[in-house]
mmCIF file of C-alpha atoms in Angstrom:
data_model
loop_
_atom_site.group_PDB
_atom_site.id
_atom_site.type_symbol
_atom_site.label_atom_id
_atom_site.label_comp_id
_atom_site.label_asym_id
_atom_site.label_seq_id
_atom_site.Cartn_x
_atom_site.Cartn_y
_atom_site.Cartn_z
ATOM 1 C CA UNK M 1 62.282 163.750 45.651
ATOM 2 C CA UNK M 2 65.006 163.115 43.283
ATOM 3 C CA UNK M 3 64.560 160.062 41.047
ATOM 4 C CA UNK M 4 67.800 158.347 39.951
ATOM 5 C CA UNK M 5 68.385 157.507 36.172
ATOM 6 C CA UNK M 6 68.291 153.894 37.341
ATOM 7 C CA UNK M 7 64.457 154.480 39.067
ATOM 8 C CA UNK M 8 63.306 155.972 36.233
ATOM 9 C CA UNK M 9 63.509 153.018 33.335
ATOM 10 C CA UNK M 10 62.332 150.823 35.908
ATOM 11 C CA UNK M 11 59.343 153.148 36.017
ATOM 12 C CA UNK M 12 58.623 153.570 32.465
ATOM 13 C CA UNK M 13 59.171 149.611 31.990
ATOM 14 C CA UNK M 14 56.592 148.867 34.968
ATOM 15 C CA UNK M 15 54.613 151.698 34.912
ATOM 16 C CA UNK M 16 54.148 154.320 38.274
ATOM 17 C CA UNK M 17 50.837 152.684 39.173
ATOM 18 C CA UNK M 18 51.679 149.077 38.121
ATOM 19 C CA UNK M 19 49.847 146.330 40.128
ATOM 20 C CA UNK M 20 51.897 144.079 41.807
ATOM 21 C CA UNK M 21 49.887 140.380 41.143
ATOM 22 C CA UNK M 22 49.964 138.725 44.422
ATOM 23 C CA UNK M 23 49.244 134.895 44.882
ATOM 24 C CA UNK M 24 47.986 133.304 47.698
ATOM 25 C CA UNK M 25 50.668 131.169 49.903
ATOM 26 C CA UNK M 26 49.639 128.052 50.803
ATOM 27 C CA UNK M 27 51.277 126.386 53.661
ATOM 28 C CA UNK M 28 52.600 122.925 53.663
ATOM 29 C CA UNK M 29 50.067 121.104 55.729
ATOM 30 C CA UNK M 30 47.281 122.732 53.394
ATOM 31 C CA UNK M 31 49.153 121.030 50.019
ATOM 32 C CA UNK M 32 49.441 117.525 51.625
ATOM 33 C CA UNK M 33 45.471 118.194 52.824
ATOM 34 C CA UNK M 34 44.801 118.622 48.942
ATOM 35 C CA UNK M 35 47.490 116.305 47.625
ATOM 36 C CA UNK M 36 46.883 112.820 46.066
ATOM 37 C CA UNK M 37 49.092 111.109 48.222
ATOM 38 C CA UNK M 38 47.335 112.169 51.229
ATOM 39 C CA UNK M 39 44.100 110.112 50.358
ATOM 40 C CA UNK M 40 45.837 106.900 49.550
ATOM 41 C CA UNK M 41 47.234 107.262 52.980
ATOM 42 C CA UNK M 42 44.220 107.115 54.810
ATOM 43 C CA UNK M 43 43.395 103.427 54.317
ATOM 44 C CA UNK M 44 47.336 102.707 55.642
ATOM 45 C CA UNK M 45 46.486 104.817 58.785
ATOM 46 C CA UNK M 46 43.128 103.003 59.220
ATOM 47 C CA UNK M 47 44.814 99.906 59.209
ATOM 48 C CA UNK M 48 47.975 100.803 61.340
ATOM 49 C CA UNK M 49 44.936 101.598 64.209
ATOM 50 C CA UNK M 50 43.012 98.100 63.903
ATOM 51 C CA UNK M 51 46.136 96.621 64.354
ATOM 52 C CA UNK M 52 47.110 98.979 67.455
ATOM 53 C CA UNK M 53 43.928 98.034 68.984
ATOM 54 C CA UNK M 54 43.631 94.121 68.034
ATOM 55 C CA UNK M 55 47.297 93.590 69.422
ATOM 56 C CA UNK M 56 46.006 95.888 72.940
ATOM 57 C CA UNK M 57 42.912 93.383 73.201
ATOM 58 C CA UNK M 58 45.462 90.434 72.642
ATOM 59 C CA UNK M 59 48.069 91.434 74.981
ATOM 60 C CA UNK M 60 44.736 92.230 77.989
ATOM 61 C CA UNK M 61 43.537 88.935 77.481
ATOM 62 C CA UNK M 62 46.863 87.030 77.894
ATOM 63 C CA UNK M 63 47.830 88.851 80.955
ATOM 64 C CA UNK M 64 44.399 88.534 82.471
ATOM 65 C CA UNK M 65 44.392 84.663 81.761
ATOM 66 C CA UNK M 66 47.883 84.616 83.455
ATOM 67 C CA UNK M 67 46.673 86.930 86.835
ATOM 68 C CA UNK M 68 43.643 84.677 86.886
ATOM 69 C CA UNK M 69 46.056 81.529 87.418
ATOM 70 C CA UNK M 70 45.358 80.517 91.098
ATOM 71 C CA UNK M 71 47.356 77.098 90.578
ATOM 72 C CA UNK M 72 50.805 78.537 91.229
ATOM 73 C CA UNK M 73 51.416 81.698 92.536
ATOM 74 C CA UNK M 74 51.635 83.385 88.340
ATOM 75 C CA UNK M 75 55.019 81.698 87.643
ATOM 76 C CA UNK M 76 53.475 78.977 85.546
ATOM 77 C CA UNK M 77 51.374 80.384 82.814
ATOM 78 C CA UNK M 78 49.697 76.813 82.275
ATOM 79 C CA UNK M 79 49.780 75.702 85.473
ATOM 80 C CA UNK M 80 51.243 72.390 84.436
ATOM 81 C CA UNK M 81 54.956 72.367 85.337
ATOM 82 C CA UNK M 82 55.306 70.433 88.704
ATOM 83 C CA UNK M 83 57.399 71.635 91.758
ATOM 84 C CA UNK M 84 56.862 75.456 90.768
ATOM 85 C CA UNK M 85 55.345 76.651 94.221
ATOM 86 C CA UNK M 86 54.497 75.179 97.458
ATOM 87 C CA UNK M 87 51.650 72.855 96.975
ATOM 88 C CA UNK M 88 50.121 70.467 99.541
ATOM 89 C CA UNK M 89 52.175 68.071 101.062
ATOM 90 C CA UNK M 90 55.277 69.504 100.069
ATOM 91 C CA UNK M 91 58.335 69.356 102.616
ATOM 92 C CA UNK M 92 59.321 72.734 103.501
ATOM 93 C CA UNK M 93 61.951 74.188 105.367
ATOM 94 C CA UNK M 94 61.596 77.716 106.234
ATOM 95 C CA UNK M 95 62.411 80.699 108.902
ATOM 96 C CA UNK M 96 59.905 82.692 110.490
ATOM 97 C CA UNK M 97 58.617 85.127 112.978
ATOM 98 C CA UNK M 98 55.845 85.189 114.898
ATOM 99 C CA UNK M 99 53.821 88.206 115.981
ATOM 100 C CA UNK M 100 50.714 88.695 118.096
ATOM 101 C CA UNK M 101 48.278 91.679 118.010
ATOM 102 C CA UNK M 102 48.490 91.898 121.338
ATOM 103 C CA UNK M 103 47.369 95.751 121.316
ATOM 104 C CA UNK M 104 44.164 95.269 118.378
ATOM 105 C CA UNK M 105 46.084 98.022 116.222
ATOM 106 C CA UNK M 106 47.064 95.963 113.415
ATOM 107 C CA UNK M 107 50.511 97.331 114.070
ATOM 108 C CA UNK M 108 53.182 94.679 115.099
ATOM 109 C CA UNK M 109 56.183 96.086 117.098
ATOM 110 C CA UNK M 110 59.137 93.965 118.166
ATOM 111 C CA UNK M 111 57.229 93.679 121.485
ATOM 112 C CA UNK M 112 54.645 91.524 120.249
ATOM 113 C CA UNK M 113 57.327 88.968 118.869
ATOM 114 C CA UNK M 114 56.060 86.021 120.393
ATOM 115 C CA UNK M 115 57.667 82.867 118.819
ATOM 116 C CA UNK M 116 60.599 82.647 116.025
ATOM 117 C CA UNK M 117 62.615 80.015 114.160
ATOM 118 C CA UNK M 118 65.793 80.368 112.155
ATOM 119 C CA UNK M 119 65.181 76.779 110.462
ATOM 120 C CA UNK M 120 61.771 74.944 110.791
ATOM 121 C CA UNK M 121 60.330 71.950 108.947
ATOM 122 C CA UNK M 122 56.969 71.621 107.757
ATOM 123 C CA UNK M 123 54.961 68.927 105.523
ATOM 124 C CA UNK M 124 52.179 71.816 104.071
ATOM 125 C CA UNK M 125 49.017 69.892 105.040
ATOM 126 C CA UNK M 126 45.826 71.861 105.666
ATOM 127 C CA UNK M 127 44.581 69.711 108.996
ATOM 128 C CA UNK M 128 48.779 70.295 110.263
ATOM 129 C CA UNK M 129 48.648 69.067 113.955
ATOM 130 C CA UNK M 130 52.137 71.477 114.283
ATOM 131 C CA UNK M 131 49.657 74.388 115.633
ATOM 132 C CA UNK M 132 49.478 77.109 112.828
ATOM 133 C CA UNK M 133 46.687 78.213 112.142
ATOM 134 C CA UNK M 134 44.723 77.707 108.359
ATOM 135 C CA UNK M 135 45.844 81.028 107.344
ATOM 136 C CA UNK M 136 49.590 80.638 107.296
ATOM 137 C CA UNK M 137 48.459 77.243 105.145
ATOM 138 C CA UNK M 138 46.684 79.071 102.616
ATOM 139 C CA UNK M 139 48.613 82.227 102.166
ATOM 140 C CA UNK M 140 52.165 79.862 101.995
ATOM 141 C CA UNK M 141 50.480 77.729 99.109
ATOM 142 C CA UNK M 142 52.242 78.773 96.329
ATOM 143 C CA UNK M 143 55.301 80.793 97.241
ATOM 144 C CA UNK M 144 59.208 79.892 96.328
ATOM 145 C CA UNK M 145 62.014 79.095 97.511
ATOM 146 C CA UNK M 146 63.616 82.026 98.652
ATOM 147 C CA UNK M 147 60.384 84.104 98.398
ATOM 148 C CA UNK M 148 59.932 86.213 101.587
ATOM 149 C CA UNK M 149 56.257 87.292 102.810
ATOM 150 C CA UNK M 150 54.801 89.545 105.863
ATOM 151 C CA UNK M 151 51.530 87.158 106.040
ATOM 152 C CA UNK M 152 48.925 88.801 108.210
ATOM 153 C CA UNK M 153 45.644 87.106 109.448
ATOM 154 C CA UNK M 154 43.076 88.947 110.447
ATOM 155 C CA UNK M 155 41.413 88.424 114.110
ATOM 156 C CA UNK M 156 38.553 85.985 114.315
ATOM 157 C CA UNK M 157 35.949 84.294 116.688
ATOM 158 C CA UNK M 158 35.171 80.802 116.076
ATOM 159 C CA UNK M 159 33.244 79.675 119.690
ATOM 160 C CA UNK M 160 32.040 76.798 117.509
ATOM 161 C CA UNK M 161 35.109 75.380 116.021
ATOM 162 C CA UNK M 162 33.156 74.717 112.686
ATOM 163 C CA UNK M 163 36.079 76.730 110.664
ATOM 164 C CA UNK M 164 34.342 79.998 109.526
ATOM 165 C CA UNK M 165 34.276 83.253 111.921
ATOM 166 C CA UNK M 166 31.207 83.809 113.800
ATOM 167 C CA UNK M 167 30.324 87.200 112.846
ATOM 168 C CA UNK M 168 31.711 87.210 108.959
ATOM 169 C CA UNK M 169 30.369 83.651 107.899
ATOM 170 C CA UNK M 170 34.461 83.750 106.108
ATOM 171 C CA UNK M 171 36.774 81.337 106.398
ATOM 172 C CA UNK M 172 38.853 81.245 109.442
ATOM 173 C CA UNK M 173 42.848 82.309 109.395
ATOM 174 C CA UNK M 174 44.124 83.053 112.520
ATOM 175 C CA UNK M 175 43.155 81.235 115.600
ATOM 176 C CA UNK M 176 39.504 81.620 116.686
ATOM 177 C CA UNK M 177 38.879 80.032 119.828
ATOM 178 C CA UNK M 178 41.576 79.493 122.458
ATOM 179 C CA UNK M 179 43.697 82.517 123.946
ATOM 180 C CA UNK M 180 44.473 83.862 120.944
ATOM 181 C CA UNK M 181 40.722 84.502 119.575
ATOM 182 C CA UNK M 182 39.938 87.520 118.457
ATOM 183 C CA UNK M 183 43.515 88.442 118.004
ATOM 184 C CA UNK M 184 45.000 89.332 114.497
ATOM 185 C CA UNK M 185 48.542 87.488 114.293
ATOM 186 C CA UNK M 186 51.431 88.032 111.713
ATOM 187 C CA UNK M 187 53.866 85.300 110.604
ATOM 188 C CA UNK M 188 57.184 86.753 108.630
ATOM 189 C CA UNK M 189 58.259 84.068 106.096
ATOM 190 C CA UNK M 190 61.166 83.103 104.437
ATOM 191 C CA UNK M 191 61.257 79.935 102.359
ATOM 192 C CA UNK M 192 64.491 78.321 102.051
ATOM 193 C CA UNK M 193 63.523 74.500 100.408
ATOM 194 C CA UNK M 194 60.640 72.889 98.817
ATOM 195 C CA UNK M 195 60.590 68.866 98.473
#
């Protein structure tokens, strides 16, 4: 192979068998890991992690306390504000549809609609003489104006009429005796006003 004058001069200066010193290149993350600044940032990282854990714990406690407050259906975290949600003794106007589970399949079809009212007034009392089952009273407590709910009451048997299901021992929700004993019920309720 023929060498140019330039090539010959370069070989002379460097030497034909000159070795080029190779340095090991460092990657970016290796340089950070060995630098002094990354050692001082580890304390800050631990501080941030501890703050996140404490913040999550406090948030979890506040949410749990709000969800456990049964007095107001979660609308008033302290349970102290009057007039929020239906309470015993309130005069309520509402609309309802009443279904009886004739087939005992817990599917309430239009054929099982037994009664409805576009505007009904009721003073909410546990021992009301207006013929509503106890489960309707219990489920309407805490509802607010404008709320719409489907309230399904499980079938009960209460032959001794003590207020507890004869089989499960739990409080009666639907009618435990009479023609609707051992029959599930459904009320579709819309609250208009609470006084």
